[in-house]
Amino acid sequence: MNIAYLNGQYLPIEQAKISPLDRGFLFGDGVYEVVPSYEGKLVGFLPHLQRMNEGLEAIGISTGWSENQWLDLCLKLIQQNGAGNLGIYLQISRGAYESRAHRFPDKVNPTIFAFCFEIPPAPVADKSHAKTYTVSTARDIRWDRRDIKSTSLLGNVLHYQQGVEQGNQETLLYNEHNELTEASSCNAFIVKNGTVITPPLDHQKLPGITRQILIDILRNDGNIVVEERAVTMNEVAEADEVWITSSSREIAPVIAIDSVPVGDGQIGDVWLAAQTLFSANRFNY
Ligand code: PMP
């Protein structure tokens, strides 16, 4: 049974009911998070919570919840759903109000919803077992506040679907200057001559927690140089390796872009080194 949380109650997800007047439904007016948990152990709980709180502040929603309340919610969901490999989904919308008006209602309680879904086991640093990705490319058509993990995901959904319809599993996105932003549901990295390079954070991309943890792990280790700088799509095409990162995938090797092999079309050695370090340190965040 899938036990969810909705506004103070734990209940089977089929019984969780949200008003059609909820602004999350009418306007996509809310933010969300996905925190991975492997066998009951959370990865990056605090950075995920910090990003969520920054998103809530950016859109003017206040829950009044403490760090401990959020942690308690995550642990209760794990307890009630069995400690397998879970993505813990947290969503806060501005709430349900009696009329459909764009302005923020003066008095409305946020809707707090959470549930778990199964994710694959934590990736292992082994080339013969790694899941490889092929991707499409597209001009990024999303809004200018992609740093907020908003539930308004239509742009992301359309970009992802383009990749699917072209037989791929993601879409790499670029801005008006032909610079890589991210993918529709992941951040993106390239490797050139042993250096790991990823676009710097700004309003054009989500500050991914996997990205943050990976950069921190690589810099602490010190054996691989990491650069945060603009990356053109020409550099992407000439990269030795390309990776996409997200909480449920960790570091995923991309082996073809628009049907053209990346490097030699195989998983690279820098991926192996990076995923090895990530696997050894994921529970330290
Ligand atoms: N960018 C976008 C657009 C995303 O939706 C996600 C999360 N799926 C990411 C990047 C990666 O973020 P994280 O590492 O925190 O999962």
mmCIF file of C-alpha atoms and ligand atoms in Angstrom:
data_model
loop_
_atom_site.group_PDB
_atom_site.id
_atom_site.type_symbol
_atom_site.label_atom_id
_atom_site.label_comp_id
_atom_site.label_asym_id
_atom_site.label_seq_id
_atom_site.Cartn_x
_atom_site.Cartn_y
_atom_site.Cartn_z
ATOM 1 C CA MET A 1 0.000 0.000 0.000
ATOM 2 C CA ASN A 2 1.214 3.500 -0.778
ATOM 3 C CA ILE A 3 0.787 5.734 2.247
ATOM 4 C CA ALA A 4 0.817 9.429 1.484
ATOM 5 C CA TYR A 5 0.672 12.539 3.640
ATOM 6 C CA LEU A 6 -1.833 15.320 3.021
ATOM 7 C CA ASN A 7 -2.401 18.324 5.280
ATOM 8 C CA GLY A 8 -1.736 16.618 8.591
ATOM 9 C CA GLN A 9 -2.965 13.111 7.767
ATOM 10 C CA TYR A 10 -1.247 9.900 6.686
ATOM 11 C CA LEU A 11 -3.553 7.882 4.429
ATOM 12 C CA PRO A 12 -3.577 5.488 1.445
ATOM 13 C CA ILE A 13 -2.816 7.617 -1.607
ATOM 14 C CA GLU A 14 -6.127 6.722 -3.309
ATOM 15 C CA GLN A 15 -7.917 8.394 -0.415
ATOM 16 C CA ALA A 16 -5.913 11.633 -0.597
ATOM 17 C CA LYS A 17 -8.209 14.295 -2.072
ATOM 18 C CA ILE A 18 -7.247 17.803 -3.127
ATOM 19 C CA SER A 19 -9.734 20.529 -4.067
ATOM 20 C CA PRO A 20 -10.015 21.403 -7.783
ATOM 21 C CA LEU A 21 -9.696 25.011 -6.576
ATOM 22 C CA ASP A 22 -6.198 24.292 -5.273
ATOM 23 C CA ARG A 23 -3.840 26.802 -6.853
ATOM 24 C CA GLY A 24 -1.343 24.037 -7.479
ATOM 25 C CA PHE A 25 -3.936 22.510 -9.830
ATOM 26 C CA LEU A 26 -5.242 25.763 -11.372
ATOM 27 C CA PHE A 27 -1.975 27.701 -11.726
ATOM 28 C CA GLY A 28 0.914 25.326 -11.015
ATOM 29 C CA ASP A 29 1.376 27.678 -8.043
ATOM 30 C CA GLY A 30 3.724 25.672 -5.846
ATOM 31 C CA VAL A 31 7.110 24.064 -5.402
ATOM 32 C CA TYR A 32 8.246 20.481 -4.915
ATOM 33 C CA GLU A 33 11.247 18.359 -3.986
ATOM 34 C CA VAL A 34 12.336 14.780 -4.503
ATOM 35 C CA VAL A 35 14.673 13.392 -1.821
ATOM 36 C CA PRO A 36 16.173 9.962 -2.577
ATOM 37 C CA SER A 37 16.318 7.320 0.119
ATOM 38 C CA TYR A 38 18.144 3.993 -0.133
ATOM 39 C CA GLU A 39 17.256 1.297 2.414
ATOM 40 C CA GLY A 40 16.022 3.961 4.805
ATOM 41 C CA LYS A 41 18.973 6.339 4.394
ATOM 42 C CA LEU A 42 18.317 9.781 2.913
ATOM 43 C CA VAL A 43 20.720 11.412 0.456
ATOM 44 C CA GLY A 44 21.144 15.186 0.751
ATOM 45 C CA PHE A 45 18.185 15.851 3.026
ATOM 46 C CA LEU A 46 19.501 19.225 4.240
ATOM 47 C CA PRO A 47 20.454 20.662 0.830
ATOM 48 C CA HIS A 48 17.092 19.475 -0.562
ATOM 49 C CA LEU A 49 15.279 21.204 2.311
ATOM 50 C CA GLN A 50 17.306 24.364 1.829
ATOM 51 C CA ARG A 51 16.447 24.506 -1.883
ATOM 52 C CA MET A 52 12.780 23.909 -1.087
ATOM 53 C CA ASN A 53 12.749 26.691 1.508
ATOM 54 C CA GLU A 54 14.457 29.063 -0.947
ATOM 55 C CA GLY A 55 11.795 28.222 -3.540
ATOM 56 C CA LEU A 56 8.991 28.784 -1.024
ATOM 57 C CA GLU A 57 10.481 32.129 -0.062
ATOM 58 C CA ALA A 58 10.902 33.143 -3.706
ATOM 59 C CA ILE A 59 7.186 32.618 -4.363
ATOM 60 C CA GLY A 60 5.944 33.943 -1.011
ATOM 61 C CA ILE A 61 4.604 30.759 0.607
ATOM 62 C CA SER A 62 5.177 30.168 4.296
ATOM 63 C CA THR A 63 4.506 26.795 5.918
ATOM 64 C CA GLY A 64 5.945 27.575 9.351
ATOM 65 C CA TRP A 65 7.442 24.064 9.352
ATOM 66 C CA SER A 66 10.789 23.421 11.032
ATOM 67 C CA GLU A 67 13.628 21.283 9.671
ATOM 68 C CA ASN A 68 12.642 18.596 12.190
ATOM 69 C CA GLN A 69 9.048 18.499 10.997
ATOM 70 C CA TRP A 70 10.173 17.919 7.407
ATOM 71 C CA LEU A 71 12.636 15.249 8.524
ATOM 72 C CA ASP A 72 9.974 13.565 10.618
ATOM 73 C CA LEU A 73 7.616 13.531 7.603
ATOM 74 C CA CYS A 74 10.271 11.887 5.402
ATOM 75 C CA LEU A 75 11.121 9.275 8.063
ATOM 76 C CA LYS A 76 7.449 8.461 8.720
ATOM 77 C CA LEU A 77 6.819 7.930 5.003
ATOM 78 C CA ILE A 78 9.832 5.600 4.829
ATOM 79 C CA GLN A 79 8.586 3.750 7.896
ATOM 80 C CA GLN A 80 5.072 3.355 6.493
ATOM 81 C CA ASN A 81 6.070 2.410 2.956
ATOM 82 C CA GLY A 82 8.953 0.014 3.679
ATOM 83 C CA ALA A 83 12.556 1.113 3.547
ATOM 84 C CA GLY A 84 13.333 0.167 -0.059
ATOM 85 C CA ASN A 85 14.689 2.562 -2.659
ATOM 86 C CA LEU A 86 12.374 5.514 -2.579
ATOM 87 C CA GLY A 87 11.996 8.968 -4.012
ATOM 88 C CA ILE A 88 10.262 11.035 -1.355
ATOM 89 C CA TYR A 89 8.130 13.605 -3.121
ATOM 90 C CA LEU A 90 7.224 16.769 -1.192
ATOM 91 C CA GLN A 91 4.889 19.363 -2.686
ATOM 92 C CA ILE A 92 3.629 22.637 -1.264
ATOM 93 C CA SER A 93 1.068 24.667 -3.170
ATOM 94 C CA ARG A 94 -0.314 28.049 -2.162
ATOM 95 C CA GLY A 95 -3.531 26.262 -1.228
ATOM 96 C CA ALA A 96 -7.207 26.123 -2.231
ATOM 97 C CA TYR A 97 -9.159 29.371 -2.376
ATOM 98 C CA GLU A 98 -12.832 30.049 -3.116
ATOM 99 C CA SER A 99 -12.266 32.061 -6.291
ATOM 100 C CA ARG A 100 -9.910 31.730 -9.213
ATOM 101 C CA ALA A 101 -7.998 35.004 -9.170
ATOM 102 C CA HIS A 102 -4.352 35.451 -10.047
ATOM 103 C CA ARG A 103 -3.465 37.579 -7.020
ATOM 104 C CA PHE A 104 -2.308 35.770 -3.885
ATOM 105 C CA PRO A 105 -5.313 35.316 -1.567
ATOM 106 C CA ASP A 106 -4.905 37.120 1.779
ATOM 107 C CA LYS A 107 -5.859 34.119 3.842
ATOM 108 C CA VAL A 108 -5.122 30.691 2.498
ATOM 109 C CA ASN A 109 -3.394 27.674 4.012
ATOM 110 C CA PRO A 110 -0.730 26.002 1.890
ATOM 111 C CA THR A 111 -1.501 22.457 0.758
ATOM 112 C CA ILE A 112 1.242 20.115 1.949
ATOM 113 C CA PHE A 113 1.358 16.809 0.144
ATOM 114 C CA ALA A 114 3.966 14.050 0.190
ATOM 115 C CA PHE A 115 4.238 10.508 -1.072
ATOM 116 C CA CYS A 116 6.917 7.960 -2.034
ATOM 117 C CA PHE A 117 7.657 6.231 -5.288
ATOM 118 C CA GLU A 118 10.100 3.483 -6.043
ATOM 119 C CA ILE A 119 13.412 4.446 -7.629
ATOM 120 C CA PRO A 120 16.109 2.126 -9.015
ATOM 121 C CA PRO A 121 18.779 0.933 -6.540
ATOM 122 C CA ALA A 122 21.659 3.370 -6.039
ATOM 123 C CA PRO A 123 23.818 3.276 -9.176
ATOM 124 C CA VAL A 124 27.020 1.267 -8.877
ATOM 125 C CA ALA A 125 30.342 2.444 -10.220
ATOM 126 C CA ASP A 126 30.640 -0.350 -12.761
ATOM 127 C CA LYS A 127 30.709 0.281 -16.503
ATOM 128 C CA SER A 128 29.087 -3.056 -17.302
ATOM 129 C CA HIS A 129 26.058 -2.320 -15.098
ATOM 130 C CA ALA A 130 25.567 1.408 -15.668
ATOM 131 C CA LYS A 131 22.450 2.580 -17.462
ATOM 132 C CA THR A 132 23.462 4.642 -20.473
ATOM 133 C CA TYR A 133 21.420 7.448 -21.993
ATOM 134 C CA THR A 134 20.866 8.809 -25.463
ATOM 135 C CA VAL A 135 19.510 12.347 -25.707
ATOM 136 C CA SER A 136 17.954 14.848 -28.077
ATOM 137 C CA THR A 137 18.750 18.569 -28.102
ATOM 138 C CA ALA A 138 16.430 21.597 -28.163
ATOM 139 C CA ARG A 139 16.409 25.340 -27.643
ATOM 140 C CA ASP A 140 15.296 25.815 -24.035
ATOM 141 C CA ILE A 141 11.752 27.239 -24.177
ATOM 142 C CA ARG A 142 11.097 27.415 -20.426
ATOM 143 C CA TRP A 143 10.544 30.516 -18.267
ATOM 144 C CA ASP A 144 13.244 32.718 -16.755
ATOM 145 C CA ARG A 145 13.098 31.370 -13.172
ATOM 146 C CA ARG A 146 14.229 27.798 -13.727
ATOM 147 C CA ASP A 147 16.145 28.062 -10.461
ATOM 148 C CA ILE A 148 12.809 27.632 -8.636
ATOM 149 C CA LYS A 149 11.716 23.985 -8.442
ATOM 150 C CA SER A 150 8.211 24.951 -9.499
ATOM 151 C CA THR A 151 5.367 22.508 -10.087
ATOM 152 C CA SER A 152 4.691 24.435 -13.351
ATOM 153 C CA LEU A 153 6.580 21.875 -15.417
ATOM 154 C CA LEU A 154 4.934 22.110 -18.836
ATOM 155 C CA GLY A 155 8.116 23.322 -20.553
ATOM 156 C CA ASN A 156 10.091 20.479 -18.971
ATOM 157 C CA VAL A 157 7.425 17.937 -19.899
ATOM 158 C CA LEU A 158 7.349 19.063 -23.538
ATOM 159 C CA HIS A 159 11.146 18.948 -23.770
ATOM 160 C CA TYR A 160 11.287 15.489 -22.179
ATOM 161 C CA GLN A 161 8.568 14.207 -24.520
ATOM 162 C CA GLN A 162 10.483 15.457 -27.563
ATOM 163 C CA GLY A 163 13.376 13.232 -26.497
ATOM 164 C CA VAL A 164 11.057 10.260 -25.983
ATOM 165 C CA GLU A 165 9.444 10.711 -29.390
ATOM 166 C CA GLN A 166 12.898 10.725 -30.973
ATOM 167 C CA GLY A 167 13.746 7.432 -29.252
ATOM 168 C CA ASN A 168 15.856 9.012 -26.499
ATOM 169 C CA GLN A 169 15.610 9.293 -22.703
ATOM 170 C CA GLU A 170 16.287 13.009 -22.198
ATOM 171 C CA THR A 171 16.738 16.301 -24.021
ATOM 172 C CA LEU A 172 19.733 18.605 -23.592
ATOM 173 C CA LEU A 173 18.712 22.257 -23.665
ATOM 174 C CA TYR A 174 20.550 25.376 -24.830
ATOM 175 C CA ASN A 175 19.875 29.112 -24.569
ATOM 176 C CA GLU A 176 19.859 31.901 -27.174
ATOM 177 C CA HIS A 177 23.679 32.024 -27.066
ATOM 178 C CA ASN A 178 23.932 28.343 -28.020
ATOM 179 C CA GLU A 179 25.053 27.578 -24.443
ATOM 180 C CA LEU A 180 24.051 24.436 -22.590
ATOM 181 C CA THR A 181 21.613 25.108 -19.739
ATOM 182 C CA GLU A 182 20.624 21.662 -18.413
ATOM 183 C CA ALA A 183 18.362 18.777 -19.459
ATOM 184 C CA SER A 184 14.578 18.677 -18.973
ATOM 185 C CA SER A 185 14.887 16.813 -15.649
ATOM 186 C CA CYS A 186 18.639 16.752 -14.957
ATOM 187 C CA ASN A 187 21.716 18.963 -14.806
ATOM 188 C CA ALA A 188 24.417 18.417 -17.413
ATOM 189 C CA PHE A 189 28.204 18.030 -17.385
ATOM 190 C CA ILE A 190 30.841 17.527 -20.060
ATOM 191 C CA VAL A 191 34.352 16.111 -19.758
ATOM 192 C CA LYS A 192 37.156 17.405 -21.976
ATOM 193 C CA ASN A 193 40.778 16.259 -21.631
ATOM 194 C CA GLY A 194 40.102 15.002 -18.102
ATOM 195 C CA THR A 195 38.459 18.251 -16.876
ATOM 196 C CA VAL A 196 34.840 18.126 -15.682
ATOM 197 C CA ILE A 197 32.904 21.184 -16.849
ATOM 198 C CA THR A 198 29.348 22.292 -16.015
ATOM 199 C CA PRO A 199 27.452 25.531 -16.663
ATOM 200 C CA PRO A 200 27.387 27.951 -13.683
ATOM 201 C CA LEU A 201 24.210 28.380 -11.641
ATOM 202 C CA ASP A 202 21.853 31.200 -12.600
ATOM 203 C CA HIS A 203 18.132 31.635 -13.316
ATOM 204 C CA GLN A 204 18.380 29.401 -16.382
ATOM 205 C CA LYS A 205 18.834 26.157 -14.473
ATOM 206 C CA LEU A 206 17.808 24.319 -11.360
ATOM 207 C CA PRO A 207 20.514 24.226 -8.673
ATOM 208 C CA GLY A 208 20.593 20.435 -8.653
ATOM 209 C CA ILE A 209 21.511 18.754 -5.385
ATOM 210 C CA THR A 210 23.301 15.920 -7.200
ATOM 211 C CA ARG A 211 25.278 18.566 -9.121
ATOM 212 C CA GLN A 212 26.170 20.317 -5.835
ATOM 213 C CA ILE A 213 27.184 17.086 -4.081
ATOM 214 C CA LEU A 214 29.178 15.855 -7.093
ATOM 215 C CA ILE A 215 31.151 19.111 -7.419
ATOM 216 C CA ASP A 216 31.855 19.079 -3.685
ATOM 217 C CA ILE A 217 33.020 15.453 -3.722
ATOM 218 C CA LEU A 218 35.283 15.999 -6.749
ATOM 219 C CA ARG A 219 36.828 19.174 -5.282
ATOM 220 C CA ASN A 220 37.422 17.528 -1.896
ATOM 221 C CA ASP A 221 39.079 14.588 -3.600
ATOM 222 C CA GLY A 222 41.209 16.951 -5.681
ATOM 223 C CA ASN A 223 42.248 14.538 -8.426
ATOM 224 C CA ILE A 224 39.888 15.821 -11.115
ATOM 225 C CA VAL A 225 39.633 19.497 -12.042
ATOM 226 C CA VAL A 226 36.061 20.901 -12.043
ATOM 227 C CA GLU A 227 35.170 24.092 -13.881
ATOM 228 C CA GLU A 228 31.864 25.952 -13.614
ATOM 229 C CA ARG A 229 31.639 28.054 -16.757
ATOM 230 C CA ALA A 230 29.526 28.543 -19.872
ATOM 231 C CA VAL A 231 29.587 25.504 -22.188
ATOM 232 C CA THR A 232 28.649 25.951 -25.852
ATOM 233 C CA MET A 233 26.799 23.251 -27.754
ATOM 234 C CA ASN A 234 29.883 22.997 -29.998
ATOM 235 C CA GLU A 235 31.864 21.991 -26.912
ATOM 236 C CA VAL A 236 29.143 19.491 -26.018
ATOM 237 C CA ALA A 237 29.447 17.969 -29.506
ATOM 238 C CA GLU A 238 33.227 17.671 -29.119
ATOM 239 C CA ALA A 239 33.248 16.444 -25.515
ATOM 240 C CA ASP A 240 34.973 13.202 -24.516
ATOM 241 C CA GLU A 241 32.134 12.416 -22.085
ATOM 242 C CA VAL A 242 28.727 13.907 -21.315
ATOM 243 C CA TRP A 243 26.791 13.199 -18.114
ATOM 244 C CA ILE A 244 23.356 14.122 -16.817
ATOM 245 C CA THR A 245 22.774 14.207 -13.067
ATOM 246 C CA SER A 246 19.701 13.959 -10.860
ATOM 247 C CA SER A 247 18.711 12.567 -7.486
ATOM 248 C CA SER A 248 17.263 9.325 -8.832
ATOM 249 C CA ARG A 249 19.949 8.776 -11.511
ATOM 250 C CA GLU A 250 23.044 10.206 -9.788
ATOM 251 C CA ILE A 251 25.665 10.503 -12.577
ATOM 252 C CA ALA A 252 24.248 9.102 -15.804
ATOM 253 C CA PRO A 253 26.531 8.653 -18.818
ATOM 254 C CA VAL A 254 25.212 9.977 -22.144
ATOM 255 C CA ILE A 255 26.556 7.923 -25.045
ATOM 256 C CA ALA A 256 24.834 9.617 -28.006
ATOM 257 C CA ILE A 257 23.429 13.074 -28.733
ATOM 258 C CA ASP A 258 20.989 13.404 -31.651
ATOM 259 C CA SER A 259 22.174 9.931 -32.764
ATOM 260 C CA VAL A 260 25.858 11.007 -32.875
ATOM 261 C CA PRO A 261 28.126 9.056 -30.479
ATOM 262 C CA VAL A 262 29.695 10.993 -27.601
ATOM 263 C CA GLY A 263 33.486 10.460 -27.787
ATOM 264 C CA ASP A 264 33.988 6.799 -28.660
ATOM 265 C CA GLY A 265 30.347 6.009 -27.802
ATOM 266 C CA GLN A 266 31.336 4.134 -24.626
ATOM 267 C CA ILE A 267 31.087 5.001 -20.942
ATOM 268 C CA GLY A 268 34.182 7.017 -20.022
ATOM 269 C CA ASP A 269 36.883 6.572 -17.382
ATOM 270 C CA VAL A 270 36.171 9.935 -15.755
ATOM 271 C CA TRP A 271 32.553 8.816 -15.220
ATOM 272 C CA LEU A 272 33.879 5.701 -13.480
ATOM 273 C CA ALA A 273 36.113 7.769 -11.192
ATOM 274 C CA ALA A 274 33.316 10.255 -10.429
ATOM 275 C CA GLN A 275 30.627 7.631 -9.734
ATOM 276 C CA THR A 276 33.089 5.679 -7.566
ATOM 277 C CA LEU A 277 33.631 8.764 -5.405
ATOM 278 C CA PHE A 278 29.913 9.557 -5.380
ATOM 279 C CA SER A 279 29.001 6.021 -4.296
ATOM 280 C CA ALA A 280 31.516 6.197 -1.453
ATOM 281 C CA ASN A 281 30.251 9.561 -0.185
ATOM 282 C CA ARG A 282 26.529 9.848 -1.007
ATOM 283 C CA PHE A 283 25.398 9.316 2.584
ATOM 284 C CA ASN A 284 27.685 12.055 3.909
ATOM 285 C CA TYR A 285 25.290 14.734 2.639
HETATM 286 N N1 PMP B 1 17.182 20.104 -13.495
HETATM 287 C C1 PMP B 1 15.860 19.868 -13.540
HETATM 288 C C2 PMP B 1 15.030 20.648 -14.506
HETATM 289 C C3 PMP B 1 15.273 18.896 -12.687
HETATM 290 O O1 PMP B 1 13.954 18.664 -12.733
HETATM 291 C C4 PMP B 1 16.112 18.164 -11.807
HETATM 292 C C5 PMP B 1 15.522 17.151 -10.862
HETATM 293 N N2 PMP B 1 14.855 16.095 -11.488
HETATM 294 C C6 PMP B 1 17.487 18.424 -11.826
HETATM 295 C C7 PMP B 1 17.984 19.414 -12.659
HETATM 296 C C8 PMP B 1 18.422 17.678 -10.918
HETATM 297 O O2 PMP B 1 18.221 18.073 -9.586
HETATM 298 P P1 PMP B 1 18.569 17.098 -8.376
HETATM 299 O O3 PMP B 1 19.986 16.682 -8.548
HETATM 300 O O4 PMP B 1 18.371 17.952 -7.177
HETATM 301 O O5 PMP B 1 17.620 15.951 -8.444
#
